[in-house]
mmCIF file of C-alpha atoms in Angstrom:
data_model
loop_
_atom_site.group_PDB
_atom_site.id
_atom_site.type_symbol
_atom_site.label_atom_id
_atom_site.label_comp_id
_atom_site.label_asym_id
_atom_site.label_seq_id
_atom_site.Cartn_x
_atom_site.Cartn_y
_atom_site.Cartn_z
ATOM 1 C CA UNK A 1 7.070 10.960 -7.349
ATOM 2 C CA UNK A 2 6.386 14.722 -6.155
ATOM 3 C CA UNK A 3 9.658 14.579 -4.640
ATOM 4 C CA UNK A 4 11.513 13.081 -7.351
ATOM 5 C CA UNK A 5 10.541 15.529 -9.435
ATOM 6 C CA UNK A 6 11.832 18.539 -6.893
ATOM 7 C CA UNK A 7 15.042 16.599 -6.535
ATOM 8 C CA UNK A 8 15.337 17.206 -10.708
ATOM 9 C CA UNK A 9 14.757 20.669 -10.538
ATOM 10 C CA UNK A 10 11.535 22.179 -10.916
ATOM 11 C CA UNK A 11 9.309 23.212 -7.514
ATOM 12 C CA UNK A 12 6.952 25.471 -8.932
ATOM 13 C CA UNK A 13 4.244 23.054 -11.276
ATOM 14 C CA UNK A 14 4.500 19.647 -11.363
ATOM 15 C CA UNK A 15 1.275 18.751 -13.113
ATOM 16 C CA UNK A 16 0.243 14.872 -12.749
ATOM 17 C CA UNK A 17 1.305 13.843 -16.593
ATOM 18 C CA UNK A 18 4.324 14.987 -15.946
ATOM 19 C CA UNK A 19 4.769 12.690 -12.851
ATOM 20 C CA UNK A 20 3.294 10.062 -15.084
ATOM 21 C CA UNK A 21 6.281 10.199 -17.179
ATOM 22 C CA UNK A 22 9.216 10.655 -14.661
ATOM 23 C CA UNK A 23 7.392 7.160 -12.960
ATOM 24 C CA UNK A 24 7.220 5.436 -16.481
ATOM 25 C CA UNK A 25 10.889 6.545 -17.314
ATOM 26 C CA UNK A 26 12.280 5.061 -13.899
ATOM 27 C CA UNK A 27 10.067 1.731 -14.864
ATOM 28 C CA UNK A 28 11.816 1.431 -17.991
ATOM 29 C CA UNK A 29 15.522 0.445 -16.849
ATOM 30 C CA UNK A 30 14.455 -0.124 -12.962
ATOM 31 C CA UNK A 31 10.998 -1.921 -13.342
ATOM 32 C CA UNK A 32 7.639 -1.362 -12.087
ATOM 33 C CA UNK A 33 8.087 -1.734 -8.110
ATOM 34 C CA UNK A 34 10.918 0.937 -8.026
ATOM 35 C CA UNK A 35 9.127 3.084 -6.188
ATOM 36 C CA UNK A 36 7.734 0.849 -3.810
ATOM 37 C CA UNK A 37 11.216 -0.488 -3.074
ATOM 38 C CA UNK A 38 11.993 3.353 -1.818
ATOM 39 C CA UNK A 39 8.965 3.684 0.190
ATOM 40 C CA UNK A 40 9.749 0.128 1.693
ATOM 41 C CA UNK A 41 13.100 1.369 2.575
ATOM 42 C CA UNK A 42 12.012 4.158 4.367
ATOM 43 C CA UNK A 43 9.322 2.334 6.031
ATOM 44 C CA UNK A 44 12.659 0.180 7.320
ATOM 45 C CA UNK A 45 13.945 3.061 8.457
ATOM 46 C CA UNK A 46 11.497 4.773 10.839
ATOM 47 C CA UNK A 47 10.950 1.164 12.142
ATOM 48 C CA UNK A 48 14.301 0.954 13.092
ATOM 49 C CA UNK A 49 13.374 3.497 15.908
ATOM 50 C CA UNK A 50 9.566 2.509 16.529
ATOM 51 C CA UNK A 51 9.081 -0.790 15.426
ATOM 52 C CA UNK A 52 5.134 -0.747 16.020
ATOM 53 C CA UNK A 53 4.803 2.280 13.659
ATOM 54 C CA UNK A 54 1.817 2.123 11.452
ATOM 55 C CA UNK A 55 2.234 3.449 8.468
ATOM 56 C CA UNK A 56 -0.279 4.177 5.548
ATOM 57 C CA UNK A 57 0.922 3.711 2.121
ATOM 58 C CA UNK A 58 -0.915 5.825 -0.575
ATOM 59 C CA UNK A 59 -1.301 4.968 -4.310
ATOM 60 C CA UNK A 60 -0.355 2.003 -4.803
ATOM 61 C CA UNK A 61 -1.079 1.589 -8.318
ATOM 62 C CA UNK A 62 0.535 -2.418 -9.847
ATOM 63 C CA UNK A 63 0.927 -5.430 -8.985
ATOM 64 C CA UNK A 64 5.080 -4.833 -8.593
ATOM 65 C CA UNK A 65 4.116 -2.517 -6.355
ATOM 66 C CA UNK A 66 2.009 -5.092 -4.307
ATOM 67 C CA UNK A 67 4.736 -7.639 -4.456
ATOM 68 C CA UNK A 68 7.424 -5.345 -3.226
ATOM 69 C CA UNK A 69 4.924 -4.306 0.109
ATOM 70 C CA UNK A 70 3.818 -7.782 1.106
ATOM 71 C CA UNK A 71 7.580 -8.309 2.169
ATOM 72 C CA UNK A 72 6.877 -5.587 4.552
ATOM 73 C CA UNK A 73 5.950 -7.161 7.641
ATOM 74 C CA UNK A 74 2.370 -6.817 8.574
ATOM 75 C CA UNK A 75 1.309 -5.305 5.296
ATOM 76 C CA UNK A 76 -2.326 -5.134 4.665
ATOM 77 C CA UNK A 77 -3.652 -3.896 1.056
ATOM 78 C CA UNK A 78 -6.703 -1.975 1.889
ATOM 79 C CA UNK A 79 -8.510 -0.793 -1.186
ATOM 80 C CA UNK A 80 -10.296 2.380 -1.352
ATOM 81 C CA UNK A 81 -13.652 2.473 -3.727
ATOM 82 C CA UNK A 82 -15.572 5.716 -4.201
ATOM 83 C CA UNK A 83 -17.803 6.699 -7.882
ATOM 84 C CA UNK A 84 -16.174 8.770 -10.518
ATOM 85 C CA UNK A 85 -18.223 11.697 -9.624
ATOM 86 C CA UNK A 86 -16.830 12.345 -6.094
ATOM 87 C CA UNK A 87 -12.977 11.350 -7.662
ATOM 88 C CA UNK A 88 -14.167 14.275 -10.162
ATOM 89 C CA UNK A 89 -15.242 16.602 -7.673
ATOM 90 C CA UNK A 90 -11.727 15.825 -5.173
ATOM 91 C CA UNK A 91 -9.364 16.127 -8.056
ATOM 92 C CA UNK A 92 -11.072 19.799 -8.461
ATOM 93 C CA UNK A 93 -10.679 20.531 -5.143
ATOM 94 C CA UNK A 94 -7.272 19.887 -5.128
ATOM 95 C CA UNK A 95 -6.140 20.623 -8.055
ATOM 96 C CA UNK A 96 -2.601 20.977 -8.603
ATOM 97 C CA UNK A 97 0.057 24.165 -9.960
ATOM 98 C CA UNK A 98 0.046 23.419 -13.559
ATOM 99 C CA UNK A 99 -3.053 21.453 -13.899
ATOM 100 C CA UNK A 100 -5.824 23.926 -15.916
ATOM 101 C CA UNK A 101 -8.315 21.676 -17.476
ATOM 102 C CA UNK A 102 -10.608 20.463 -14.943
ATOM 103 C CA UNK A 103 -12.902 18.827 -17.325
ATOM 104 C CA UNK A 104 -14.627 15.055 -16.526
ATOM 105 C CA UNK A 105 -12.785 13.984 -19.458
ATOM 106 C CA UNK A 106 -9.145 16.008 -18.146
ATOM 107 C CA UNK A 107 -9.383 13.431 -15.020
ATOM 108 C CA UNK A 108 -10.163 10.970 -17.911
ATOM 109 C CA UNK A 109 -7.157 11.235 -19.210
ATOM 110 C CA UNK A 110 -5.139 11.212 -15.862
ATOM 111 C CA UNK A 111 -7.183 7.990 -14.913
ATOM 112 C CA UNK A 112 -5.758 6.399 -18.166
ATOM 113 C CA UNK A 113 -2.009 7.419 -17.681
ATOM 114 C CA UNK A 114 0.319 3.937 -18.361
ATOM 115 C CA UNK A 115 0.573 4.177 -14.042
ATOM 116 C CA UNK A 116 -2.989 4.479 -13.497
ATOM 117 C CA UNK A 117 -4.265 1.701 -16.050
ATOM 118 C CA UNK A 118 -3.357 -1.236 -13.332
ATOM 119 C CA UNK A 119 -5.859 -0.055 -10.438
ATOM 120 C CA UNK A 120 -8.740 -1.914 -11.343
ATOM 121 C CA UNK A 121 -6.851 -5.014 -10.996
ATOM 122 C CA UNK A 122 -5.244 -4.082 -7.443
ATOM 123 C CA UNK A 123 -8.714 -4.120 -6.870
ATOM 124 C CA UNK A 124 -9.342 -7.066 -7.478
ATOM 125 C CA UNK A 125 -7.092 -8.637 -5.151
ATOM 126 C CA UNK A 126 -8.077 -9.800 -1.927
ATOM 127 C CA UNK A 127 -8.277 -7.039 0.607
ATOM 128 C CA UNK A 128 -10.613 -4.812 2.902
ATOM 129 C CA UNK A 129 -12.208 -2.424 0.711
ATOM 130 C CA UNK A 130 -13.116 0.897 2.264
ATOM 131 C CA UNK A 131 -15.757 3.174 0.729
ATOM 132 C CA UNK A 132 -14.323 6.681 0.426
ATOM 133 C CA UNK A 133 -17.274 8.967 0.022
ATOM 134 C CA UNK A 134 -17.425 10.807 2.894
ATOM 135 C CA UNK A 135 -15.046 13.572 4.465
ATOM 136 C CA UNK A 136 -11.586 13.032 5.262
ATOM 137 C CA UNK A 137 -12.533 12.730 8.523
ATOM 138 C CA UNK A 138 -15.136 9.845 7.868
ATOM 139 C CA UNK A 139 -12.334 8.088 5.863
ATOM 140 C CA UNK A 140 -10.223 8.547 8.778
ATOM 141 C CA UNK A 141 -12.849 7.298 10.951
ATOM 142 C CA UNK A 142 -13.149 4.084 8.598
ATOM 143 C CA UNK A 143 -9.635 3.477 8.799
ATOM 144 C CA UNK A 144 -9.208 3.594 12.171
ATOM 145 C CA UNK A 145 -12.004 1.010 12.191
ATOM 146 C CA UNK A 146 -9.893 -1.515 10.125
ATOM 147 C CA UNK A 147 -7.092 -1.372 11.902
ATOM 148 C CA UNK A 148 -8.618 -1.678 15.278
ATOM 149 C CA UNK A 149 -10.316 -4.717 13.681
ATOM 150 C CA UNK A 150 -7.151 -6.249 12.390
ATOM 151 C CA UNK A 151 -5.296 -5.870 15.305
ATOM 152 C CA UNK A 152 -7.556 -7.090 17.657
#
């Protein structure tokens, strides 16, 4: 979505409701998997070269989505589960150009944008579900796990 939104113009502050609407806008004459039809397509792509390539797909965030990766061959939806309080504190660490407010209820309102709304029921399909409240590097650690375990 981040580079959509370059593509249209503006670099400098892209702040996430913003994003919200450009992926809502798309949905509206292209449907909800758009996105994950361009990802797929690019996933395509660098197979073409390295066909055992694992790649990590973040975000996913409906079930169009979902539906457009499963024809992806060897896709695995692996969920990622952490409290509100350590989403909270990572959204302040990171916090975007544009993005000011970085109240509990600011992330609130991100958490409730019409892309956002679905991920509770992406989590409820079947999956590994990693729990993401450690460092990067422990998540990394954790993924590495999974695949290892899939693969083997």
């Amino acid at each position: 979505i981040r580079e959509i939104a370059r593509e249209q113009g503006d670099t400098s502050v892209v702040p996430t409701e913003v994003l919200s609407w450009l992926f809502e806008a798309r949905a509206a004459h292209a449907g909800y998997g758009w996105i994950a039809r361009l990802v797929s397509e690019r996933v395509q792509r660098m197979r073409e070269t390295d066909p055992q390539r694992l790649v990590v797909i973040t975000g996913v965030r409906n079930h169009d989505e979902v539906t457009v990766y499963r024809e992806l061959p060897g896709f695995q939806l692996v969920k990622l589960e952490t409290s509100f309080k350590i989403r909270y504190q990572r959204w302040c660490q990171r916090r975007r150009p544009g993005e000011q407010d970085t109240s509990h209820e600011a992330l609130l309102v991100i958490e409730h944008l019409p892309g956002n709304v679905n991920v509770g029921e992406i989590m409820d399909l079947p999956g590994p579900t990693i729990h993401n409240v450690g460092t990067k590097e422990d998540f990394y650690a954790a993924l590495d796990a999974l695949v290892n375990r899939l693969h083997d």
